[in-house]
Short mmCIF file of C-alpha atoms in Angstrom, two decimals:
data_model
loop_
_atom_site.label_atom_id
_atom_site.label_comp_id
_atom_site.label_asym_id
_atom_site.label_seq_id
_atom_site.Cartn_x
_atom_site.Cartn_y
_atom_site.Cartn_z
CA MET G 76 5.86 -27.01 35.47
CA GLY G 77 6.76 -30.88 36.54
CA SER G 78 10.36 -32.86 36.61
CA GLY G 79 11.20 -33.33 32.56
CA HIS G 80 9.59 -30.36 31.18
CA GLU G 81 10.87 -26.89 30.11
CA CYS G 82 9.52 -23.80 29.29
CA GLY G 83 10.53 -22.02 25.79
CA PRO G 84 11.44 -18.89 26.06
CA PHE G 85 9.04 -15.90 25.92
CA PRO G 86 7.87 -14.59 22.53
CA VAL G 87 9.30 -10.98 21.42
CA ILE G 88 7.79 -9.43 18.43
CA ALA G 89 9.12 -6.01 16.98
CA LEU G 90 7.28 -4.12 14.63
CA ALA G 91 9.66 -2.08 12.80
CA ASP G 92 7.91 1.10 11.19
CA CYS G 93 9.03 3.64 8.91
CA ASN G 94 9.13 7.15 10.29
CA ASN G 95 6.49 9.56 7.57
CA PHE G 96 7.30 7.15 4.93
CA TYR G 97 6.80 8.19 1.83
CA VAL G 98 8.71 11.82 2.98
CA SER G 99 11.50 10.12 4.52
CA CYS G 100 11.82 8.57 0.86
CA GLU G 101 11.50 11.96 -1.03
CA ARG G 102 14.31 13.54 1.85
CA VAL G 103 16.73 10.63 0.86
CA PHE G 104 17.05 11.85 -2.65
CA ARG G 105 16.22 15.80 -1.85
CA PRO G 106 18.38 16.51 1.68
CA SER G 107 16.96 19.98 0.98
CA LEU G 108 14.06 19.03 2.64
CA GLU G 109 15.06 17.24 5.91
CA ASN G 110 13.87 20.15 8.87
CA ARG G 111 11.16 21.56 6.38
CA PRO G 112 7.21 20.80 6.42
CA VAL G 113 6.59 18.68 3.43
CA ILE G 114 3.23 16.47 2.82
CA VAL G 115 2.82 14.22 0.07
CA LEU G 116 -0.82 13.88 -1.97
CA SER G 117 -2.77 11.20 -2.97
CA ASN G 118 -4.12 10.19 -6.26
CA ASN G 119 -4.46 13.36 -8.52
CA ASP G 120 -3.09 15.69 -6.09
CA GLY G 121 -6.32 15.48 -3.34
CA CYS G 122 -5.64 14.42 -0.30
CA ALA G 123 -2.79 14.82 2.75
CA VAL G 124 -1.36 11.42 2.77
CA ALA G 125 1.95 11.93 4.41
CA ARG G 126 3.07 14.62 6.57
CA SER G 127 6.54 15.50 8.34
CA ASN G 128 6.51 16.22 11.71
CA GLU G 129 7.27 19.92 10.70
CA ALA G 130 4.05 19.60 8.79
CA LYS G 131 1.95 18.34 11.59
CA ALA G 132 3.80 20.73 13.83
CA ILE G 133 1.61 23.56 11.63
CA GLY G 134 -1.85 21.71 12.03
CA ILE G 135 -2.19 19.90 8.95
CA PRO G 136 -4.56 16.95 9.60
CA MET G 137 -4.27 13.37 7.92
CA GLY G 138 -6.18 12.93 5.05
CA ALA G 139 -7.15 16.87 4.66
CA PRO G 140 -7.73 17.82 0.79
CA TYR G 141 -5.75 19.91 -0.67
CA HIS G 142 -7.78 22.52 -1.93
CA GLN G 143 -8.76 23.30 1.88
CA ILE G 144 -5.05 23.53 2.99
CA ARG G 145 -3.53 25.48 0.10
CA LYS G 146 -3.51 28.69 1.77
CA LEU G 147 -2.05 27.08 4.94
CA CYS G 148 0.63 25.45 3.18
CA GLU G 149 1.33 28.45 1.04
CA ARG G 150 1.68 30.24 4.13
CA ASN G 151 3.86 28.55 5.85
CA GLY G 152 6.49 27.25 3.28
CA VAL G 153 4.70 23.45 2.52
CA VAL G 154 6.69 21.85 0.28
CA VAL G 155 4.07 19.55 -1.77
CA LEU G 156 5.30 17.15 -3.68
CA SER G 157 2.61 14.73 -5.96
CA SER G 158 3.37 10.71 -4.88
CA ASN G 159 5.74 8.73 -6.25
CA TYR G 160 4.60 5.02 -5.83
CA GLU G 161 7.19 3.54 -7.74
CA LEU G 162 9.59 5.17 -5.60
CA TYR G 163 8.18 4.31 -2.76
CA GLY G 164 7.90 0.84 -3.70
CA ASP G 165 11.43 0.49 -4.53
CA MET G 166 12.61 1.95 -0.99
CA SER G 167 10.24 -0.55 0.78
CA ASN G 168 11.50 -3.39 -0.56
CA ARG G 169 15.05 -2.43 0.22
CA VAL G 170 13.64 -1.81 3.95
CA VAL G 171 12.33 -5.05 4.06
CA SER G 172 15.88 -6.70 2.37
CA VAL G 173 17.88 -5.11 5.57
CA LEU G 174 15.05 -6.08 7.93
CA SER G 175 15.49 -9.89 6.97
CA ARG G 176 18.95 -9.83 8.15
CA PHE G 177 18.41 -9.65 11.83
CA ALA G 178 15.16 -12.16 12.11
CA PRO G 179 14.72 -15.89 10.85
CA GLU G 180 10.65 -14.82 10.37
CA LEU G 181 9.87 -11.46 9.07
CA GLU G 182 6.39 -10.75 7.99
CA VAL G 183 5.65 -7.76 5.58
CA TYR G 184 2.34 -6.07 6.99
CA SER G 185 2.04 -2.92 4.84
CA ILE G 186 4.55 -0.83 2.52
CA ASP G 187 6.02 0.50 5.51
CA GLU G 188 5.67 -1.97 8.28
CA SER G 189 7.23 -5.51 9.11
CA PHE G 190 6.76 -7.83 11.91
CA LEU G 191 10.18 -9.70 13.00
CA ASP G 192 10.02 -12.66 15.75
CA LEU G 193 12.97 -12.48 18.07
CA THR G 194 12.04 -14.83 20.47
CA GLY G 195 15.12 -16.52 21.88
CA VAL G 196 17.29 -13.32 21.46
CA MET G 197 19.63 -12.69 24.33
CA ASP G 198 19.33 -8.68 24.24
CA PRO G 199 16.04 -7.73 21.43
CA LEU G 200 16.44 -4.27 22.25
CA GLN G 201 19.82 -3.99 22.09
CA LEU G 202 19.61 -5.77 18.56
CA SER G 203 16.56 -3.38 17.68
CA ILE G 204 18.86 -0.69 17.90
CA ARG G 205 21.21 -1.91 15.65
CA MET G 206 18.69 -2.76 13.15
CA ARG G 207 17.06 0.52 13.33
CA ASP G 208 20.85 2.12 12.46
CA GLN G 209 21.62 -0.03 9.57
CA VAL G 210 17.96 0.49 7.97
CA LYS G 211 19.12 4.30 8.52
CA GLN G 212 22.41 3.94 7.53
CA TRP G 213 22.13 1.72 4.09
CA THR G 214 18.72 3.43 3.14
CA GLY G 215 18.58 6.79 4.58
CA ILE G 216 15.32 5.46 5.91
CA PRO G 217 14.41 6.47 9.51
CA ILE G 218 12.45 3.66 11.59
CA SER G 219 11.05 3.41 14.79
CA VAL G 220 11.14 -0.29 16.57
CA GLY G 221 8.29 -1.55 19.18
CA LEU G 222 8.53 -4.52 20.75
CA GLY G 223 6.37 -6.84 22.93
CA PRO G 224 5.02 -10.30 23.48
CA THR G 225 2.30 -10.23 21.26
CA LYS G 226 2.04 -8.17 17.52
CA THR G 227 -0.66 -6.04 19.25
CA LEU G 228 1.68 -5.00 22.07
CA ALA G 229 4.88 -4.30 19.71
CA LYS G 230 2.15 -2.12 18.15
CA ALA G 231 1.67 -0.15 20.44
CA GLY G 232 5.07 -0.33 21.91
CA ASN G 233 6.06 1.25 17.98
CA ARG G 234 3.27 3.93 18.76
CA LEU G 235 4.76 5.01 21.80
CA ALA G 236 8.41 5.02 20.53
CA LYS G 237 7.14 7.40 17.73
CA LYS G 238 5.73 9.54 20.05
CA GLN G 239 8.11 10.23 22.53
CA GLY G 240 10.29 10.74 19.85
CA VAL G 241 12.63 7.50 20.93
CA GLY G 242 13.84 4.78 18.43
CA CYS G 243 12.99 1.84 20.27
CA MET G 244 10.61 0.96 23.02
CA VAL G 245 9.47 -2.19 24.72
CA ILE G 246 6.01 -2.76 26.44
CA GLU G 247 5.37 -5.84 28.41
CA LYS G 248 1.72 -6.73 29.12
CA ASN G 249 1.68 -5.67 32.84
CA ASP G 250 3.24 -1.79 31.71
CA ARG G 251 -0.03 -0.09 33.39
CA GLN G 252 1.88 3.40 33.10
CA ALA G 253 2.31 2.80 28.94
CA LEU G 254 -1.26 1.54 28.57
CA GLU G 255 -2.58 4.00 30.05
CA SER G 256 -1.20 6.39 28.05
CA ILE G 257 -2.62 4.95 24.68
CA THR G 258 -6.28 6.00 24.29
CA ILE G 259 -8.79 3.01 23.19
CA GLU G 260 -9.57 4.35 19.96
CA ASP G 261 -5.62 4.22 19.15
CA VAL G 262 -5.50 0.67 20.18
CA TRP G 263 -4.11 -1.43 17.11
CA GLY G 264 -7.42 -3.13 15.64
CA ILE G 265 -9.92 -0.56 17.20
CA GLY G 266 -11.82 1.93 15.46
CA ARG G 267 -14.01 5.30 15.46
CA ARG G 268 -17.15 2.76 15.87
CA LEU G 269 -15.92 0.43 18.07
CA SER G 270 -13.81 2.83 20.31
CA ALA G 271 -17.55 4.79 20.85
CA ARG G 272 -18.85 1.26 21.89
CA LEU G 273 -16.06 1.18 24.31
CA ARG G 274 -16.23 4.39 25.78
CA ARG G 275 -19.82 3.99 26.37
CA ILE G 276 -18.97 1.13 29.15
CA GLY G 277 -15.96 3.01 30.43
CA LEU G 278 -13.16 1.29 28.95
CA LEU G 279 -11.20 4.79 27.86
CA ASN G 280 -7.48 3.32 27.29
CA ALA G 281 -5.56 0.38 26.62
CA TRP G 282 -4.84 -0.71 30.00
CA GLN G 283 -8.63 -0.62 31.13
CA PHE G 284 -9.75 -2.75 27.76
CA ALA G 285 -6.84 -5.18 28.55
CA ARG G 286 -8.62 -6.10 32.00
CA ALA G 287 -11.69 -5.76 31.09
CA PRO G 288 -14.20 -9.02 31.65
CA SER G 289 -14.44 -10.83 28.21
CA PRO G 290 -18.07 -11.20 28.07
CA PRO G 291 -19.08 -7.36 27.55
CA ILE G 292 -15.67 -7.04 24.78
CA ARG G 293 -17.38 -10.41 22.71
CA ALA G 294 -20.49 -8.89 23.06
CA ILE G 295 -19.55 -5.44 21.54
CA GLY G 296 -16.81 -6.82 18.45
CA GLY G 297 -17.06 -10.61 18.52
CA VAL G 298 -14.55 -12.83 18.68
CA THR G 299 -11.72 -10.74 16.27
CA LEU G 300 -12.02 -7.71 19.75
CA GLU G 301 -11.96 -10.41 22.03
CA ARG G 302 -8.82 -11.65 20.62
CA THR G 303 -7.57 -7.85 20.59
CA GLN G 304 -8.01 -7.64 24.50
CA ARG G 305 -6.13 -11.26 24.62
CA GLU G 306 -3.26 -9.34 22.62
CA LEU G 307 -3.13 -6.72 24.59
CA ALA G 308 -2.70 -9.05 27.76
CA GLY G 309 0.38 -10.52 26.55
CA ILE G 310 -1.66 -13.93 25.35
CA PRO G 311 -0.38 -13.85 21.74
CA CYS G 312 -3.60 -14.67 19.39
CA LEU G 313 -2.15 -13.34 15.72
CA GLU G 314 0.74 -15.78 14.32
CA MET G 315 3.37 -14.65 12.33
CA GLU G 316 2.45 -14.78 8.63
CA GLU G 317 5.82 -15.36 6.72
CA LEU G 318 3.63 -15.85 2.98
CA ALA G 319 1.00 -12.96 2.37
CA LEU G 320 -2.29 -15.35 1.15
CA PRO G 321 -3.21 -15.51 -2.00
CA ARG G 322 -5.96 -12.78 -2.92
CA LYS G 323 -9.35 -14.46 -4.07
CA ASN G 324 -10.00 -11.17 -6.19
CA THR G 325 -8.10 -8.39 -6.93
CA CYS G 326 -8.58 -5.09 -8.34
CA CYS G 327 -7.16 -2.27 -9.99
CA SER G 328 -8.87 1.21 -10.39
CA ARG G 329 -7.71 4.76 -10.65
CA SER G 330 -9.53 7.96 -10.78
CA PHE G 331 -8.55 10.08 -13.90
CA GLY G 332 -6.65 12.97 -13.95
CA LYS G 333 -9.55 14.67 -16.06
CA PRO G 334 -12.90 13.66 -17.10
CA VAL G 335 -13.12 11.36 -20.03
CA THR G 336 -15.95 11.35 -22.67
CA GLU G 337 -14.33 8.98 -25.31
CA LEU G 338 -15.08 5.46 -25.66
CA GLU G 339 -11.08 4.77 -27.29
CA GLU G 340 -9.64 6.62 -23.93
CA LEU G 341 -11.54 4.51 -21.64
CA GLU G 342 -10.52 1.33 -23.64
CA GLU G 343 -7.08 2.44 -22.73
CA ALA G 344 -7.81 2.90 -19.44
CA VAL G 345 -8.96 -0.22 -18.79
CA ALA G 346 -6.94 -2.09 -20.93
CA ASN G 347 -3.69 -0.81 -18.48
CA TYR G 348 -5.70 -1.40 -15.56
CA GLY G 349 -6.56 -5.16 -16.73
CA VAL G 350 -2.79 -5.62 -17.17
CA ARG G 351 -1.83 -4.33 -14.20
CA ALA G 352 -4.24 -6.72 -12.23
CA ILE G 353 -3.38 -9.57 -14.16
CA ARG G 354 0.19 -8.96 -13.20
CA LYS G 355 -0.45 -8.79 -9.57
CA VAL G 356 -2.22 -12.61 -10.31
CA ARG G 357 0.25 -13.89 -12.10
CA SER G 358 2.83 -12.69 -9.34
CA GLU G 359 1.30 -14.92 -7.08
CA GLY G 360 0.90 -17.68 -9.79
CA SER G 361 -3.11 -17.47 -9.47
CA LEU G 362 -5.54 -17.59 -11.97
CA ALA G 363 -8.60 -15.57 -12.92
CA SER G 364 -11.77 -17.53 -13.54
CA ALA G 365 -13.78 -14.22 -14.35
CA LEU G 366 -13.73 -10.35 -14.42
CA GLN G 367 -15.32 -7.71 -13.79
CA VAL G 368 -15.32 -4.35 -15.51
CA PHE G 369 -16.90 -0.79 -13.84
CA ILE G 370 -17.24 3.02 -14.84
CA MET G 371 -18.43 6.17 -12.89
CA THR G 372 -18.98 9.48 -13.41
CA ASN G 373 -18.20 12.18 -10.54
CA ARG G 374 -21.03 12.04 -8.28
CA PHE G 375 -19.68 15.21 -6.25
CA ARG G 376 -20.30 17.22 -9.38
CA GLU G 377 -24.37 17.34 -8.60
CA ASP G 378 -24.40 19.65 -11.89
CA GLN G 379 -23.27 17.22 -14.24
CA PRO G 380 -25.16 13.92 -15.33
CA GLN G 381 -24.65 11.10 -13.33
CA TYR G 382 -24.04 7.42 -14.71
CA SER G 383 -22.49 4.00 -13.35
CA ASN G 384 -22.78 0.63 -14.40
CA SER G 385 -20.51 -2.83 -14.31
CA ARG G 386 -20.69 -5.99 -16.16
CA VAL G 387 -19.21 -9.30 -15.07
CA LEU G 388 -17.99 -12.21 -17.48
CA ALA G 389 -17.33 -15.83 -15.99
CA LEU G 390 -14.26 -17.59 -18.54
CA ASP G 391 -14.59 -20.55 -19.71
CA GLU G 392 -11.01 -21.20 -18.64
CA PRO G 393 -9.05 -19.72 -16.01
CA THR G 394 -6.31 -17.42 -17.08
CA ASP G 395 -3.35 -15.69 -16.39
CA ASP G 396 -3.24 -14.27 -20.35
CA PRO G 397 -3.39 -10.61 -20.37
CA ILE G 398 -4.43 -10.66 -23.89
CA ARG G 399 -7.28 -12.58 -22.88
CA ILE G 400 -8.13 -10.29 -19.94
CA VAL G 401 -7.67 -7.58 -22.48
CA GLN G 402 -9.91 -8.39 -25.14
CA ASN G 403 -12.68 -9.45 -22.72
CA ALA G 404 -12.43 -6.36 -20.78
CA LYS G 405 -13.12 -4.04 -23.49
CA HIS G 406 -15.84 -6.31 -24.80
CA LEU G 407 -17.20 -5.76 -21.30
CA LEU G 408 -16.87 -1.98 -21.68
CA ARG G 409 -18.33 -1.62 -24.72
CA ALA G 410 -21.79 -3.15 -23.57
CA ILE G 411 -22.22 -0.59 -20.58
CA PHE G 412 -20.18 2.51 -22.30
CA ARG G 413 -23.25 5.25 -22.71
CA PRO G 414 -21.93 8.67 -24.62
CA ASP G 415 -22.57 12.14 -23.51
CA TYR G 416 -21.30 11.53 -20.01
CA ALA G 417 -17.44 12.33 -18.64
CA TYR G 418 -16.65 9.57 -16.82
CA LYS G 419 -14.47 9.89 -13.49
CA LYS G 420 -13.23 6.42 -12.88
CA ALA G 421 -12.61 3.31 -14.15
CA GLY G 422 -11.86 -0.52 -12.98
CA VAL G 423 -11.22 -3.92 -13.63
CA ILE G 424 -11.93 -6.24 -11.28
CA LEU G 425 -10.15 -10.06 -11.25
CA LEU G 426 -13.08 -12.32 -9.66
CA ASP G 427 -12.41 -16.52 -8.30
CA LEU G 428 -8.72 -16.74 -8.17
CA ILE G 429 -7.25 -19.97 -8.19
CA PRO G 430 -3.75 -21.65 -7.95
CA SER G 431 -2.20 -22.59 -11.29
CA GLY G 432 -1.51 -25.96 -10.57
CA VAL G 433 -5.11 -26.73 -9.86
CA ARG G 434 -6.03 -25.58 -13.24
CA GLN G 435 -8.43 -27.57 -15.17
CA THR G 436 -8.20 -26.96 -18.86
CA LEU G 437 -11.13 -27.19 -21.78
CA LEU G 438 -11.67 -30.59 -23.15
CA PHE G 439 -10.08 -28.93 -26.76
CA GLU G 440 -7.72 -26.88 -24.85
CA GLU G 441 -9.14 -24.29 -26.86
CA HIS G 442 -6.63 -21.22 -25.15
CA ALA G 443 -3.53 -23.71 -24.61
CA ASN G 444 -1.38 -22.59 -27.69
CA ARG G 445 2.03 -22.91 -26.51
CA ARG G 446 3.59 -20.50 -28.86
CA ARG G 447 1.34 -18.18 -27.76
CA GLN G 448 2.01 -18.83 -23.90
CA ASP G 449 6.07 -18.29 -24.55
CA PHE G 450 5.20 -15.14 -26.64
CA VAL G 451 3.21 -13.64 -23.51
CA ASN G 452 5.55 -14.84 -21.27
CA ALA G 453 8.53 -13.27 -22.68
CA VAL G 454 6.72 -9.81 -23.08
CA GLU G 455 5.65 -10.23 -19.32
CA GLU G 456 9.19 -11.10 -18.19
CA VAL G 457 10.77 -7.96 -20.24
CA ALA G 458 7.81 -5.46 -18.66
CA SER G 459 9.36 -6.84 -15.02
CA LEU G 460 12.57 -6.45 -15.57
CA TYR G 461 12.15 -2.94 -16.76
CA SER G 462 9.22 -1.59 -14.97
CA GLY G 463 7.15 -1.57 -17.40
CA GLY G 464 8.45 0.65 -19.77
CA GLY G 465 10.54 -2.10 -21.92
CA ALA G 466 7.43 -3.82 -23.26
CA PHE G 467 3.80 -2.98 -23.13
CA TRP G 468 0.64 -4.33 -24.69
CA GLY G 469 -0.47 -2.05 -27.96
CA GLY G 470 -3.82 -2.05 -26.09
CA GLN G 471 -2.55 0.06 -23.30
CA GLY G 472 -2.11 2.78 -25.50
CA ILE G 473 0.98 5.57 -25.51
CA GLY G 474 -0.45 9.13 -24.47
CA LYS G 475 -2.67 8.15 -21.64
CA GLN G 476 -4.12 11.54 -21.63
CA TRP G 477 -6.72 10.19 -19.17
CA ARG G 478 -3.55 8.86 -16.07
CA MET G 479 -3.78 10.40 -12.87
CA ARG G 480 -2.70 13.93 -12.14
CA ARG G 481 0.64 13.80 -10.31
CA GLU G 482 1.74 17.20 -11.20
CA MET G 483 4.33 17.73 -8.41
CA ARG G 484 5.68 13.97 -8.72
CA THR G 485 9.65 13.95 -8.04
CA PRO G 486 11.88 11.99 -10.06
CA ARG G 487 11.48 7.78 -9.95
CA TYR G 488 15.40 8.04 -9.05
CA THR G 489 15.89 4.02 -8.33
CA THR G 490 13.19 2.83 -11.39
CA CYS G 491 13.41 4.53 -14.70
CA TRP G 492 16.56 4.67 -16.12
CA GLU G 493 16.34 8.70 -17.95
CA GLU G 494 15.20 9.58 -14.19
CA LEU G 495 18.10 8.15 -12.69
CA PRO G 496 20.10 11.08 -10.28
CA LEU G 497 22.96 11.78 -12.12
CA VAL G 498 26.20 13.16 -10.20
CA GLY G 499 29.45 14.55 -11.39
CA LEU G 500 28.12 17.19 -14.08
CA THR G 501 29.67 19.74 -15.59
CA SER G 502 28.03 23.36 -15.14
CA SER G 503 27.15 23.20 -19.13
CA THR G 504 25.28 20.42 -18.30
CA HIS G 505 23.68 21.62 -15.10
CA THR G 506 21.37 23.85 -17.07
CA LYS G 507 19.58 20.56 -18.81
CA SER G 508 18.99 18.64 -15.77
CA ASN G 509 17.82 19.63 -12.28
CA ARG G 510 18.83 15.81 -10.76
CA TYR G 511 21.90 16.22 -9.57
CA PHE G 512 23.42 16.55 -6.60
#
């Protein structure tokens, strides 16, 4: 640079990733699971979505259907658990709270991953080690930290840190040995289809990919793939996003724990999905302009009659009112429901979300009832404070026999009063509860 110009500090991005997050959350409250093979199953106890290192070592693949690995789990004493999403979400918030103390800029990338901007820090590696130790001490969750001049290199460093069993790792753009050890399909943003095409032109690992000419990369994957290549070469192309962009649409859908044949049960399910979806919208300060309801049978049951359908309704006025959403969702459901079918799944999609600040009301303000709005806000506030258990809408029902199967779920230790861990109990109380330490 010429006289009078100063070069700014080199960028340093850290990716903090919780190790085997779902399993780690379970181990915080059940220390007896340490050093034992543990897997956590997906909705309706379907597939393995989280595995401890011990479970990986005995050959349980990610995403394996439980009915296919049941005998393998029984032979090796694997602890099998249902997903406890309430616990995982709360523990994720606690981890992020600790991480935010170490950097002014933090981007929550997923439930178990966060990017931090450590640019200007004197010793980012030492700070990352201290951050890892503090997260473990304050939350009980082990994390790995990858550092690099770009997000993609930080992601690569994190992957190698886990693979080599070290807590933190720095990876630079010219670290040939490290980049050669990362296969092309393991590069962040390159999936199975793209990696197959890249392998056909001789790009087998991250180092070769980062040093390849740009035109063939652009021809294979467009500007998005070229951006990944530049990131691996140390050129920042992905900015930190401290605030998640508001959704344009949002969906809430689940498979049922058992086949549903009655309209009343479907209405309960759709009401619950509609309320959950509108709560996502309200949390982002948005309004829904339209909604869609869909239902379907189990397409894998070829011995049963199949049916699926959906219906969309454009609202006369954008809304965040759960009462309106539930009423209209039930109306759409009744229009597409057909008897004599065993339904496996239903869902509600809220479409064309807009910021609440640009709301255009009707000329006669049909839905602008202030007392009703205050009532809705009060109910939603109570539901938010008590995780939905303190208040709910009548259409959501009570029994919920249709809800997804989670037969091996552990207690919601941090979000449900009735399931809080208990300590210091007398021996006579031990027989009444297994939630003590």
